[in-house]
């Protein structure tokens, strides 16, 4: 495994990304190849994979075994649960979510991609874009993942032909653009042979773009604070009431988005009370400014009523509060979601009672058609819902903020997560296709 100092790691940026593809597209092999060729596999892990591969009669180590951790996964040769892997190169740190490819585990892909800034969608070069490919592209679009990589795998089985890759890249990019995906980068690879995964392929000299790892190391990570709506969900109220700090009252939480400054006028939602930031404590020290994703304690100039679940926002950029939420949900529970269902809605650090008033439509991801008024959503279904909450909720549109525009629905009886929700419109408006880089494969 490569040796990177702690100081060097802390100086690099973090990229969260997810992988998705149909069963047998070689997704786990790609992840295994990525970890192996970037020297992110420990010696004992590789030895274990070599032993498991030998017991199956395989001469070379099956790198897919590095990610298929469950016994059931290894026996079936498929990925079932989301497998998270952490690795780093000298240029960047990575959190990888390897998501299942089978249609019955679509909800697991939603879980894995919900926090991702990039999704790698695999396609078997022999099969091209299939229904599950469209499904994965639609989920990436629904979750507003800003970067999508189309990895056309198994190029070794189609003679490394450029025309095969070009046709698949064109079809996928046209579909993704319709969904409003802002950026698609297509890369021809062979995960089994290692072509264009970490090292550039000598067999595809017609391709001049980056390898998968090169793209992961250089893709911009979107932390443009100037365009974020500042939001601080209050997690805890700190009142030491000690002799040294008799009057200290601070509101602690992780900044979900944007920047807060001392002296800034803020509003506490949903109450609507206003005050001014008198101080910000970060790791026990006062600072003048703090930003996402720092965990801070904010002190206000006025003695206003603030408690866990409240949202502190700049007064000049406060979201509207509402008790009627329209959203797109992915239903993840085995028990169905029905009209009239009484649930708990968790938004940030706030949990309120709610009722499902209507399910206007269910979305078929394969062709993006809508089934009107289905009355119920089953596991893996994605649909529009109208929800009435018992208390006002300061929710942003998911298009504006993936953190404060999302929520989950919870079964009040046993605490089971029922659905993951995104406030507002389902898909972004399509953007015009722009010219890419000189390599010709950035769409």
XYZ file of N, CA, C and O in Angstrom, residues 23 93 148 156 287 306 403 408 415:
36
model
N -25.940 -5.996 -13.260
C -25.263 -7.212 -12.828
C -24.373 -7.724 -13.963
O -24.790 -7.741 -15.125
N -8.325 12.386 -1.367
C -8.905 11.310 -0.563
C -10.271 10.928 -1.144
O -10.963 11.777 -1.714
N -21.104 12.849 -13.667
C -21.363 11.455 -14.017
C -20.268 10.986 -14.958
O -19.941 11.674 -15.945
N -12.109 -4.959 -24.123
C -11.280 -6.052 -24.645
C -12.132 -7.085 -25.383
O -11.636 -7.798 -26.270
N -13.786 32.290 16.597
C -13.399 32.627 15.220
C -14.376 33.668 14.704
O -15.481 33.834 15.240
N -34.291 29.275 21.382
C -33.747 28.400 20.339
C -33.576 27.009 20.944
O -33.091 26.879 22.076
N -28.538 19.157 1.144
C -28.583 18.873 2.586
C -29.916 19.307 3.195
O -30.565 18.518 3.885
N -36.221 12.371 5.456
C -36.616 10.961 5.449
C -37.950 10.825 6.173
O -38.283 11.625 7.057
N -39.673 2.996 14.234
C -38.489 3.780 13.872
C -37.861 3.398 12.554
O -36.792 3.894 12.210
